[in-house]
XYZ file of C-alpha atoms in Angstrom:
92
model
C 1.220 13.823 -2.925
C 4.718 12.303 -3.100
C 5.414 13.595 0.422
C 2.293 11.989 1.950
C 2.214 8.716 0.044
C 3.508 5.714 2.012
C 3.081 2.961 -0.564
C 1.165 1.944 -3.674
C -0.236 -1.553 -4.012
C -1.940 -2.501 -7.265
C -3.456 -5.923 -7.787
C -5.365 -7.918 -10.345
C -6.906 -11.335 -10.838
C -5.935 -13.382 -13.874
C -7.105 -16.709 -15.225
C -4.638 -19.412 -14.225
C -3.804 -22.527 -16.209
C -5.913 -24.581 -13.789
C -8.972 -22.391 -14.506
C -8.862 -20.682 -11.119
C -8.151 -17.005 -10.575
C -4.597 -16.021 -9.710
C -3.511 -12.869 -7.876
C -0.844 -10.663 -9.398
C 0.333 -7.380 -7.907
C 2.733 -4.475 -7.921
C 4.171 -2.829 -4.806
C 6.019 0.485 -4.499
C 7.199 1.713 -1.115
C 7.914 5.426 -0.801
C 10.909 5.034 1.489
C 13.503 7.467 0.153
C 13.969 10.726 -1.741
C 14.504 8.988 -5.099
C 11.078 7.340 -4.906
C 9.370 10.572 -3.832
C 11.084 12.454 -6.663
C 10.079 9.821 -9.243
C 6.453 10.015 -8.070
C 6.463 13.821 -8.120
C 7.915 13.885 -11.645
C 5.817 11.039 -13.056
C 3.979 13.294 -15.517
C 7.257 14.091 -17.293
C 7.994 10.393 -17.895
C 7.741 7.111 -16.069
C 11.303 5.865 -16.649
C 12.616 7.065 -13.295
C 9.619 5.503 -11.541
C 10.285 2.189 -13.296
C 13.899 2.384 -12.108
C 12.955 2.853 -8.444
C 10.392 0.036 -8.624
C 13.300 -2.296 -9.438
C 14.954 -1.496 -6.084
C 14.881 -3.801 -3.076
C 11.486 -4.075 -1.429
C 9.519 -3.059 -4.515
C 7.829 -5.491 -6.895
C 6.928 -4.530 -10.453
C 3.769 -5.765 -12.169
C 5.809 -7.476 -14.879
C 8.106 -9.202 -12.357
C 5.070 -10.553 -10.530
C 3.649 -11.820 -13.839
C 6.996 -13.326 -14.847
C 7.138 -15.177 -11.519
C 3.678 -16.672 -12.150
C 4.678 -17.648 -15.692
C 7.947 -19.262 -14.589
C 6.094 -21.263 -11.925
C 3.651 -22.573 -14.551
C 0.632 -20.822 -13.030
C -0.308 -18.607 -16.003
C 0.075 -19.076 -19.751
C 2.453 -17.162 -21.985
C -0.597 -15.584 -23.674
C -1.850 -14.286 -20.305
C 1.620 -12.942 -19.533
C 1.901 -11.142 -22.877
C -1.605 -9.669 -22.766
C -1.341 -8.285 -19.222
C 2.260 -7.103 -18.927
C 2.863 -3.372 -18.668
C 6.185 -2.897 -20.430
C 5.667 -3.959 -24.040
C 9.189 -2.811 -24.974
C 10.813 -5.261 -22.565
C 12.665 -7.812 -24.672
C 13.865 -9.872 -21.687
C 13.750 -13.613 -22.001
C 10.593 -15.128 -20.591
């Protein structure tokens, strides 16, 4: 699958502070051997996949959420309840 996959795009709708739905997403482009290897070895641990998502052109779910939070579009509660990496102690 890692050889045929071009990209992964995951999206979700969250409740915004204004009561309207807000789009959040994650994007992973399979554009080099490191990405393909991380996808192929995902079952043995997702750390390498998380590392390649942080590369240029890719957008992690949590980064997309953090962007919405920093722009005042979603609440801190929405951010905390929908983020993927619960171990991330980065400043909000």
